[in-house]
Coordinates of C-alpha atoms and ligand atoms in Angstrom, one line a residue:
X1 CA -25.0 23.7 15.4
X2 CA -25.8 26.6 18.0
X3 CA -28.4 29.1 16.5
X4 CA -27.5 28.2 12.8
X5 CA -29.7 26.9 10.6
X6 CA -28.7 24.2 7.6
X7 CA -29.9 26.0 4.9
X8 CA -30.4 29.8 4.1
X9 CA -31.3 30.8 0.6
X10 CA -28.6 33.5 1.0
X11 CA -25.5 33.4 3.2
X12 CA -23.4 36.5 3.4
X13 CA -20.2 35.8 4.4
X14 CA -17.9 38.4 6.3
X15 CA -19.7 41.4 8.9
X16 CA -17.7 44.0 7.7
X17 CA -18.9 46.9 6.0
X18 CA -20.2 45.1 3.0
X19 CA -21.5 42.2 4.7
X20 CA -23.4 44.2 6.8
X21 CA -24.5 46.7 4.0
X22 CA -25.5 43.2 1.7
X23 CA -27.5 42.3 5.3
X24 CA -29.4 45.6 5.3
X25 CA -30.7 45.6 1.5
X26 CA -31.6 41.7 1.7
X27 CA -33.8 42.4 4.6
X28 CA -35.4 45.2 2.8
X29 CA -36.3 43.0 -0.3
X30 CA -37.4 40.3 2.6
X31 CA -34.5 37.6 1.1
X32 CA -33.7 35.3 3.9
X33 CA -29.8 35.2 5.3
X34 CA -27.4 34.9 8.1
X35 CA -24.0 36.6 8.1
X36 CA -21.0 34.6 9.1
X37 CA -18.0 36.2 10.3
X38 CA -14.9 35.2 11.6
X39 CA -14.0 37.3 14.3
X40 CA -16.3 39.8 14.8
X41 CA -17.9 43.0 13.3
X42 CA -15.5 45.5 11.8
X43 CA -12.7 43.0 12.5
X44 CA -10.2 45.0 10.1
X45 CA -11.2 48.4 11.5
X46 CA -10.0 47.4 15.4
X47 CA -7.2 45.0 14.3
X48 CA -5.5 46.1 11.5
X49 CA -5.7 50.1 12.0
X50 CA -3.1 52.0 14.0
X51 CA -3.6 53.9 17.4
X52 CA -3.9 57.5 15.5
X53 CA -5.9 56.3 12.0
X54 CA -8.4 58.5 11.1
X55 CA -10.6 58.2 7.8
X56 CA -9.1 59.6 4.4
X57 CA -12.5 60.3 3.0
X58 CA -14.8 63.2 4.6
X59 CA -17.7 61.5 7.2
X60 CA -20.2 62.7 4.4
X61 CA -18.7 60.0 2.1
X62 CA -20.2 57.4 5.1
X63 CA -23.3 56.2 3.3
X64 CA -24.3 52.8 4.8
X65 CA -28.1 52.0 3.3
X66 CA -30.3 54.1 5.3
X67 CA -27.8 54.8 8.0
X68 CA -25.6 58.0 6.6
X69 CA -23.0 59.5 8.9
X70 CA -25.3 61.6 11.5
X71 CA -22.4 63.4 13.8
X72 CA -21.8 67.1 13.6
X73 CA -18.6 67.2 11.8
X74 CA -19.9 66.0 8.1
X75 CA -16.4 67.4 7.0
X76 CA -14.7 65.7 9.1
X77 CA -12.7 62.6 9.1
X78 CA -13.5 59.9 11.6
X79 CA -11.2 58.0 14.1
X80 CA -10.8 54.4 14.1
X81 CA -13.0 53.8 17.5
X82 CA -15.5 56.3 16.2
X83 CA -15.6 54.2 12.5
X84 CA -15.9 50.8 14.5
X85 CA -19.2 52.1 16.7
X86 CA -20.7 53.8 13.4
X87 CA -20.3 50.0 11.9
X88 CA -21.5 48.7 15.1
X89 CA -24.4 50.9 15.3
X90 CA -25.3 50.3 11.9
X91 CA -25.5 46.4 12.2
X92 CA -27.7 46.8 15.4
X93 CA -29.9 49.8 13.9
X94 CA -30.6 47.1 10.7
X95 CA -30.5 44.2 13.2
X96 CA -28.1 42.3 10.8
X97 CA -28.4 38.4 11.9
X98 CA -24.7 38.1 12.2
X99 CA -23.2 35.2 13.7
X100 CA -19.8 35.9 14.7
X101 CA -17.1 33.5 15.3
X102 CA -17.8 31.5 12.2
X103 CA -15.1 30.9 9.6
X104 CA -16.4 29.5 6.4
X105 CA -13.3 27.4 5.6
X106 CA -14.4 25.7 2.4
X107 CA -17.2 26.9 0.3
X108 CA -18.3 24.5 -2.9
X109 CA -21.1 24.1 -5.1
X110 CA -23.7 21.5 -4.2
X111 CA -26.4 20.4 -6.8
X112 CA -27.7 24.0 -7.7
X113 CA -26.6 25.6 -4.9
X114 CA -23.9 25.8 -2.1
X115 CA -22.4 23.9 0.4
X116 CA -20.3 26.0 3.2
X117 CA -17.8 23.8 5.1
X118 CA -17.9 26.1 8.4
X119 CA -16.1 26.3 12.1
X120 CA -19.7 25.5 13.1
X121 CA -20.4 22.6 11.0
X122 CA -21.8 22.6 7.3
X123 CA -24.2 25.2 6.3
X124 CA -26.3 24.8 2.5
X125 CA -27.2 28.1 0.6
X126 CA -29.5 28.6 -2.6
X127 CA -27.1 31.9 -3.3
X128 CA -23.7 32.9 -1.4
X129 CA -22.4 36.9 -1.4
X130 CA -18.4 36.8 -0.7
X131 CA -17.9 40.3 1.7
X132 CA -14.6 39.3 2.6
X133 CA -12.5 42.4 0.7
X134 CA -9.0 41.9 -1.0
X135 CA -6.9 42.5 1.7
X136 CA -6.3 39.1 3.4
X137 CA -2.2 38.3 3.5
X138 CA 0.8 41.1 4.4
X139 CA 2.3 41.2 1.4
X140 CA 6.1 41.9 2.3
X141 CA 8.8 40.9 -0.4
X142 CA 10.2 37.9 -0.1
X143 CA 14.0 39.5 0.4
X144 CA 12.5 40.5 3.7
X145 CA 14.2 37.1 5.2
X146 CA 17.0 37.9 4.4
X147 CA 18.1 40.5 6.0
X148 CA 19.3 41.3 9.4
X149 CA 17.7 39.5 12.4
X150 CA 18.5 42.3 14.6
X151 CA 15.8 44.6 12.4
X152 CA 12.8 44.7 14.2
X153 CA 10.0 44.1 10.6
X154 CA 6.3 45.1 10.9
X155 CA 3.5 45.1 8.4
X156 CA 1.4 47.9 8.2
X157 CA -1.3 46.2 9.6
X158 CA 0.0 45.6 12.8
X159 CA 1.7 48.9 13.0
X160 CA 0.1 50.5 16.3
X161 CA 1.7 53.7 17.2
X162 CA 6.1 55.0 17.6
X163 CA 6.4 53.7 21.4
X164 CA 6.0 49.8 19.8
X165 CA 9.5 50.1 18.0
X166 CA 12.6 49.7 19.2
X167 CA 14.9 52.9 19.8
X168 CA 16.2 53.6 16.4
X169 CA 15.8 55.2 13.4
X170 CA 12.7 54.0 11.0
X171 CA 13.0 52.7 7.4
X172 CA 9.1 52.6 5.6
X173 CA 9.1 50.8 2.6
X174 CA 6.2 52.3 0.2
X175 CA 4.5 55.9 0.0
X176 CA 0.7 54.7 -0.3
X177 CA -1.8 56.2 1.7
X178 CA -1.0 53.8 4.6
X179 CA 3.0 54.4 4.3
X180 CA 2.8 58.2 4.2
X181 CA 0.5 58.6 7.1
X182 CA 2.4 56.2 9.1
X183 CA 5.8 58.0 8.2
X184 CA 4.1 60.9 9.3
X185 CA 2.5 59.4 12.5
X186 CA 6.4 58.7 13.6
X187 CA 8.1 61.9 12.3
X188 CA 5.4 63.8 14.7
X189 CA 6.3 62.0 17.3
X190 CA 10.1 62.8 16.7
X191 CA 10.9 59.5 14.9
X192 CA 13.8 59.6 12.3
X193 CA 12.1 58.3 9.4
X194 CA 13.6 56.8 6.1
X195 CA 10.9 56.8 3.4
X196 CA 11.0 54.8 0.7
X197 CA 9.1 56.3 -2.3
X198 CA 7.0 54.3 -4.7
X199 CA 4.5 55.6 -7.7
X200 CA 1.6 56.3 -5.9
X201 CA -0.3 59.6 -7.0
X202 CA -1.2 62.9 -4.6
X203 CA -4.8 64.1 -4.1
X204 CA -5.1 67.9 -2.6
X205 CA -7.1 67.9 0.9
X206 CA -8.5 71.5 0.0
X207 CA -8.0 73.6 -3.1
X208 CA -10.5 76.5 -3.9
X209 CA -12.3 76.7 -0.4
X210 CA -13.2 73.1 -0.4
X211 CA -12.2 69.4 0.5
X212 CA -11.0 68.7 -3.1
X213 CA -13.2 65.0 -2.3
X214 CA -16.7 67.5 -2.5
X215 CA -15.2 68.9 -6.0
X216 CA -14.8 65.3 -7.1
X217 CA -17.9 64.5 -6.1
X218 CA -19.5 67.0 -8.1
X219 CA -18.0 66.3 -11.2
X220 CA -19.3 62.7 -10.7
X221 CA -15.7 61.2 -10.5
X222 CA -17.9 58.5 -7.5
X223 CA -20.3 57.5 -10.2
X224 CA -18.0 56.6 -12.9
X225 CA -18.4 52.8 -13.5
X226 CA -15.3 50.7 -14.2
X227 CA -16.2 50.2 -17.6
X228 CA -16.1 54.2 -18.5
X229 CA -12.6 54.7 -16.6
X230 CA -9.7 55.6 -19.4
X231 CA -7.8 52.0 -17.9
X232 CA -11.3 50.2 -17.6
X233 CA -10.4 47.2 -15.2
X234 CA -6.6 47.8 -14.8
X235 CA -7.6 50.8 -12.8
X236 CA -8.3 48.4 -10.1
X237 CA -4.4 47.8 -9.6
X238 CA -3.2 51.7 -9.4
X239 CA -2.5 52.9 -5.6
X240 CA -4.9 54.5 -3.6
X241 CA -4.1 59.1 -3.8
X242 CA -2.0 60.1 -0.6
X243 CA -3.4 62.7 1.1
X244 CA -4.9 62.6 5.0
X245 CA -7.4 63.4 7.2
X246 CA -5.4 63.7 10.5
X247 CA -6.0 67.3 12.2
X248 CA -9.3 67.9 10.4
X249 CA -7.0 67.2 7.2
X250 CA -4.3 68.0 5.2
X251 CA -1.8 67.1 2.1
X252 CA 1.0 64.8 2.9
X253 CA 3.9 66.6 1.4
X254 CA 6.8 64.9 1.5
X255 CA 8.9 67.3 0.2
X256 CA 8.1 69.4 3.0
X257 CA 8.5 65.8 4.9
X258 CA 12.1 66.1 3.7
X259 CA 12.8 69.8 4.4
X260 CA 12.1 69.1 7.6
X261 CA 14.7 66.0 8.1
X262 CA 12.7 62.5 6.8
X263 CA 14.9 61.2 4.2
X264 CA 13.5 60.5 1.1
X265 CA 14.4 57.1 -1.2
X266 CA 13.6 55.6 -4.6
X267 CA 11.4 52.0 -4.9
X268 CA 13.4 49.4 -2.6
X269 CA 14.4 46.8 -4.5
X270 CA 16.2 44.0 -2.8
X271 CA 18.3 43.8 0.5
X272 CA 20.2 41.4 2.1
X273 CA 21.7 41.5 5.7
X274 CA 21.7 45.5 6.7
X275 CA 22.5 46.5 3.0
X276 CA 19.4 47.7 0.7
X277 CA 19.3 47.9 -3.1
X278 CA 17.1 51.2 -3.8
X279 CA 15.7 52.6 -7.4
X280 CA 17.0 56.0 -8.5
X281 CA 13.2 57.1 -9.0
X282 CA 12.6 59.4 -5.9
X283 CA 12.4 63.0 -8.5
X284 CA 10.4 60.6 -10.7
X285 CA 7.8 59.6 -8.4
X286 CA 7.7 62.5 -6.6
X287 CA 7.3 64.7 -9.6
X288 CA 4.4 61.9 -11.0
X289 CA 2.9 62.5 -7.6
X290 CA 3.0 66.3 -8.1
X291 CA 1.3 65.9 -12.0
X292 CA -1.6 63.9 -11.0
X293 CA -1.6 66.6 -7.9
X294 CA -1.7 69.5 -10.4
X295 CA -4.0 67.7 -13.0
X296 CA -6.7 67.0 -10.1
X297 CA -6.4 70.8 -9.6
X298 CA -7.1 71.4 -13.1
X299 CA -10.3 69.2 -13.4
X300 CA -12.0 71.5 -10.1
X301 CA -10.9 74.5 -11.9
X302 CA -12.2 73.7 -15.5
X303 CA -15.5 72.8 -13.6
X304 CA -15.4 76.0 -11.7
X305 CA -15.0 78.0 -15.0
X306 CA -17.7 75.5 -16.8
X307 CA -20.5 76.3 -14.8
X308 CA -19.3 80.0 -13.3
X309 CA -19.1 78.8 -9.5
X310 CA -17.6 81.8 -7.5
X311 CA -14.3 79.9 -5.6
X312 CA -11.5 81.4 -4.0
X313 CA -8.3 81.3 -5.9
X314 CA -5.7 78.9 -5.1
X315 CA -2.2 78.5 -6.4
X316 CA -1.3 74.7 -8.1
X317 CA 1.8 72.9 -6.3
X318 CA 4.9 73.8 -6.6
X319 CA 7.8 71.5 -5.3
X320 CA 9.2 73.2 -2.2
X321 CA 12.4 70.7 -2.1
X322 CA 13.9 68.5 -4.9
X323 CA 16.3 65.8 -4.6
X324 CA 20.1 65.6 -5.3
X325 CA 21.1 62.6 -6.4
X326 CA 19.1 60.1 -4.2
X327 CA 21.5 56.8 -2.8
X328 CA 20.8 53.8 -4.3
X329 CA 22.3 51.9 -1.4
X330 CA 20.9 52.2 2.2
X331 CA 23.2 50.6 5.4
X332 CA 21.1 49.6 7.9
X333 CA 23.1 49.4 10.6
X334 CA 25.4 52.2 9.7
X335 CA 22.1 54.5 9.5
X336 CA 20.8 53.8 12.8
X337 CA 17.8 52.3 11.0
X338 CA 16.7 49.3 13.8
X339 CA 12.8 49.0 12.2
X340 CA 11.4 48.4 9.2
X341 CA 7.5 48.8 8.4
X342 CA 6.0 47.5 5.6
X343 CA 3.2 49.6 3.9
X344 CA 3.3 47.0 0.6
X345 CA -0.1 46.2 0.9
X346 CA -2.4 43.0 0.9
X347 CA -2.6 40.3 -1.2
X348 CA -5.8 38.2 -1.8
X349 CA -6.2 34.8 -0.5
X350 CA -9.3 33.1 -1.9
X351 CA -7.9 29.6 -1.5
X352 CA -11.1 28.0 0.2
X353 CA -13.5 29.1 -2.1
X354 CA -13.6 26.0 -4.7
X355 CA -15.9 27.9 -7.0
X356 CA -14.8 28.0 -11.0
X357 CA -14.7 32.3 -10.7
X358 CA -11.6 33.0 -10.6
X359 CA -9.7 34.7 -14.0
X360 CA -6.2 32.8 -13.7
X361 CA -4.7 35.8 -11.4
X362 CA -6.7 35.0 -8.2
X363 CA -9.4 37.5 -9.3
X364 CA -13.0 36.4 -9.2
X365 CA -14.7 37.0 -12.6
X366 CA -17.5 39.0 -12.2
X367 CA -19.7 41.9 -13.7
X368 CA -20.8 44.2 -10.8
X369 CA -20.1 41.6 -8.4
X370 CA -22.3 39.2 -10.1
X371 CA -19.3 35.9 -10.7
X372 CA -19.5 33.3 -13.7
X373 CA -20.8 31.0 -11.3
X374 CA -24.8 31.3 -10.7
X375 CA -25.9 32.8 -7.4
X376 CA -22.3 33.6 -6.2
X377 CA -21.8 37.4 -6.0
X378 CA -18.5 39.4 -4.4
X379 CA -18.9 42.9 -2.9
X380 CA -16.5 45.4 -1.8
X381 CA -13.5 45.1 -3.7
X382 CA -12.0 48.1 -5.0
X383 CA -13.3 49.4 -8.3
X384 CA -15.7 46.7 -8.4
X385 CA -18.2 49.1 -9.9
X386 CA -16.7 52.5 -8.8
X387 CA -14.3 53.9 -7.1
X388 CA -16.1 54.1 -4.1
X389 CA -16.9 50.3 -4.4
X390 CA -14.1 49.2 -1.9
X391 CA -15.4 52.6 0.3
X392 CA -18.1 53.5 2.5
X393 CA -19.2 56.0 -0.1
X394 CA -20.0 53.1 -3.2
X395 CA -21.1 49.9 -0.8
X396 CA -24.5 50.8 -0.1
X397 CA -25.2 51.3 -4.2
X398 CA -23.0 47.9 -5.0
X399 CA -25.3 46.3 -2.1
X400 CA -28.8 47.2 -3.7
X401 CA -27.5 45.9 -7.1
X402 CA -26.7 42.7 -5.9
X403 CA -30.1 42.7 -3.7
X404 CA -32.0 43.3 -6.7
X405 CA -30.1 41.1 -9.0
X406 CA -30.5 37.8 -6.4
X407 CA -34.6 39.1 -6.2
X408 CA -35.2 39.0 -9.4
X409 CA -33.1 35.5 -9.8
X410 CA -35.3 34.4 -6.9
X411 CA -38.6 35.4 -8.7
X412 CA -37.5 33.6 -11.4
X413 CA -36.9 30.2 -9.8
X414 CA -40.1 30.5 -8.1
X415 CA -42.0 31.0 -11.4
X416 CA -39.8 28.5 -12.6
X417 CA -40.8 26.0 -9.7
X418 CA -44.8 27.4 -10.2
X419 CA -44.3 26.6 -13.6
X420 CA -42.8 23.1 -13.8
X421 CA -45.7 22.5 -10.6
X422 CA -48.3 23.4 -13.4
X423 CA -46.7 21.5 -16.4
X424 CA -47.1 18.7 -13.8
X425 CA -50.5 19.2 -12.8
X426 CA -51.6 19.4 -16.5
X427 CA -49.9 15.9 -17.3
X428 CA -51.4 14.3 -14.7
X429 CA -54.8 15.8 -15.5
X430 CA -53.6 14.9 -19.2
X431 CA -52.8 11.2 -18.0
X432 CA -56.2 11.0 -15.5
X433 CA -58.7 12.1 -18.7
X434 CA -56.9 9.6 -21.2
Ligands
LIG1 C1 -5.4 51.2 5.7 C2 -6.8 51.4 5.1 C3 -7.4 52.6 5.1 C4 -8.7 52.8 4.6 N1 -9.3 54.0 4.6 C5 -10.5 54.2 4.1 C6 -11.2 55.5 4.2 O1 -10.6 56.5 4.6 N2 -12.4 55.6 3.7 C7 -13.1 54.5 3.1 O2 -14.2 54.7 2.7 N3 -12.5 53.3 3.0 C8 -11.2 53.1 3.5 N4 -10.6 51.9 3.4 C9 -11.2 50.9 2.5 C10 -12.4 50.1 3.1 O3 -13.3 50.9 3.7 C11 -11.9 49.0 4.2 O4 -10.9 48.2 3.6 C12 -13.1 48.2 4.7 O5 -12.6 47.5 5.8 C13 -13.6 47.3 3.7 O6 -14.8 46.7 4.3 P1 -15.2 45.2 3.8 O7 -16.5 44.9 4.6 O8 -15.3 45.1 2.4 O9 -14.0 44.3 4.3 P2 -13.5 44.0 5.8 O10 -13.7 45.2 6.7 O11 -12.1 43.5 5.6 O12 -14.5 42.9 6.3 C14 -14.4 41.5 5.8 C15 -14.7 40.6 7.0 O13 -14.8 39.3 6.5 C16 -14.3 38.4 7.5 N5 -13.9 37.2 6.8 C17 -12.9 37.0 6.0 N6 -12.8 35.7 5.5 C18 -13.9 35.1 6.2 C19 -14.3 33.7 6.1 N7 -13.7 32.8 5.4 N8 -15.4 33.4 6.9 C20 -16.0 34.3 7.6 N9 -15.6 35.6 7.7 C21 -14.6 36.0 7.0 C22 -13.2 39.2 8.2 O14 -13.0 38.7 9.5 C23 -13.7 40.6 8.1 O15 -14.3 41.0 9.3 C24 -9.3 51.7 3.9 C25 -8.7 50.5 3.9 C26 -7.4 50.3 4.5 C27 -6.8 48.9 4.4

């Protein structure tokens, strides 16, 4: 089995950015581990990232353990080369023994620990961390056969930049942060673009002189564990905020979007052949978008009054376009529309881990990452302990938790182990003076 050992008190599996972070804090506490990954480091980051993707969160926000963002533009938002050589850099700066090119395809317990069916044979573990995120599968819905062959249909994830699609005009189902910057990326580049609006919420880049991410950040909106969030656990099924960092950054407006010619939808609901079924929610989910827009605003300017911070004024939102009545029916063909992109997100696929964790909806059961099955752990998921869980901003903090938590289960067994060793010795030296 190449390099790989049979046993490793803890393997790590996935080199992403929490597989890498989990690396870094093990080594510091001395904990023995290899990293398996699949494909290679930052896999998601080269493959499933368009040409112009940039970060959504400020570089500051970067905070891999002991390896913070150290360019020049801390306010900046980094492109996708630039992310995959800081997570490059990071794993060769910590020296993370990864070993790419190893799929763990089957992972189940084995007497009192682990035993990792793997592409390069079977691998033991005292403790396993899953680093493998949430976002596995396209999710597309399932009317997506159904209609036309002649539509070209993408996932987001393989979205790459305008010149891939067919001439045409461009339908994009779903107005997360992924749909809205790629509707963007193709109405820059003079793309017709249909847009069809779901309920995700609006962040402002910028409101009184700052990136409205630094306001949060001081009012400790990164620090707020699950538990103390007004939806406690649900929170981890709401939509990501819309807003971008393309251009040094900006809001994405998409009333403006619509002033200047995208056209502007309810929720898809169903489709078959060319013709689509759409909601007649556009003025609500743009004007939800807007609230939790305006309310954001609020919470920086209560702060800024709280505590006397001198900030420039800046006016709240206020809709520059509203919708007439929005169709509810959508021609394909008649519109021109020849692509459809898929920005419906990812669903999990945890189907080769054979561990009792899981809740009964394909979540694993876990407090801070810590499962209901001893010495399995999961890190990175969104909202796993804050917001910034599923972020570069949170992992390095969920990381050290875990670190700590497998430590101290480690000094245990060993006292355990010294313990039983002495009970032993004593009824031997028991047996021996009888
Ligand atoms: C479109 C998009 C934009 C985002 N923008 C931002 C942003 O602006 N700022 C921010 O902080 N975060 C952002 N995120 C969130 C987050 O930073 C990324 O999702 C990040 O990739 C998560 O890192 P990870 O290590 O948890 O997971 P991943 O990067 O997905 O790494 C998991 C690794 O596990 C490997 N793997 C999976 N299964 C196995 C297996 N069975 N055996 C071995 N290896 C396996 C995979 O190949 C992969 O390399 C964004 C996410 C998306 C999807």
């Amino acid at each position: 089995m190449s390099d790989l050992h049979t046993h490793y008190p803890v393997v790590v599996i996935g080199g992403g950015q929490a597989g890498l972070a989990m690396s870094a804090q093990l080594k510091k506490h001395g904990i023995g581990h290899v990293v398996l990954e699949k494909n290679t480091i930052a896999h998601s980051w080269k493959t499933q990232r368009w040409d112009a993707f940039c970060l959504v969160t400020p570089n500051w926000q970067c905070q891999l353990p002991g390896f913070p963002y150290a360019g020049k533009d801390q306010h900046g938002f980094m492109l996708r080369d630039e992310i995959v050589s800081y997570i490059e850099d990071f794993a060769r700066h910590t020296c993370a023994p990864v070993r790419e090119g190893v799929a763990v395809t089957r992972l189940r317990q084995s007497g009192r620990g682990f035993m990792l069916e793997t592409t390069a044979g079977e691998i033991a573990a005292d403790r396993v961390v899953l680093a493998v995120s949430g976002y596995h599968v396209p999710k597309v819905p399932p009317f997506a056969e159904r209609l036309d062959s002649a539509i070209t249909q993408i996932h987001s994830s393989a979205y790459r930049n305008p010149d891939q699609l067919p001439p045409g005009e461009i339908l994009v189902v779903g107005s997360g942060q992924s749909g809205c910057q790629i509707a963007e990326d193709l109405h820059l580049a003079g793309r017709k673009v249909h847009l069809a609006v779901g309920s995700a919420p609006r962040c402002p880049r910028f409101y009184r002189g700052r990136d409205a991410v630094d306001w949060l950040d001081d009012l400790g909106q990164y620090d707020l564990p699950v538990e103390q969030h007004s939806l406690k656990e649900g929170v981890r099924r709401n939509a990501n905020h819309y807003l971008t960092g393309r251009d040094g950054g900006r809001d994405v407006d998409l009333r403006k979007f619509a002033l200047e010619g995208m056209k502007l939808y309810g929720r898809l609901r169903d489709g078959r052949g060319t013709r689509l079924q759409l909601g007649d929610d556009l003025q609500t989910n743009l004007d939800n978008a807007d609230r939790v827009y305006n309310g954001i605003c609020r919470l920086i300017d209560e702060h800024i009054a709280k505590n006397g911070i001198a900030a420039p004024v800046t006016p709240h939102y206020e809709p520059v376009w509203t919708p007439t009545a929005a169709p509810t029916e959508l021609d394909l063909a008649a519109s021109g529309i020849t692509s459809i992109i898929w920005t419906t997100g990812f669903r999990s696929d945890w189907s080769w881990v054979d561990l009792p964790m899981f809740d009964g909806t394909g979540y694993p059961t876990h407090k801070r990452g810590i499962t209901s099955v001893d010495g399995a752990y999961v890190i990175g998921l969104p909202w796993l302990y804050t917001w910034g869980s599923g972020r570069f901003v949170g992992i390095g903090r969920d990381a050290e938790f875990v670190a700590n938590h497998i430590k101290e289960r480690s000094n245990e067994s060993h006292a355990d182990t010294h313990q039983a060793g002495r009970r032993e010795v004593s009824q031997y030296a028991a047996r021996v003076a009888v």
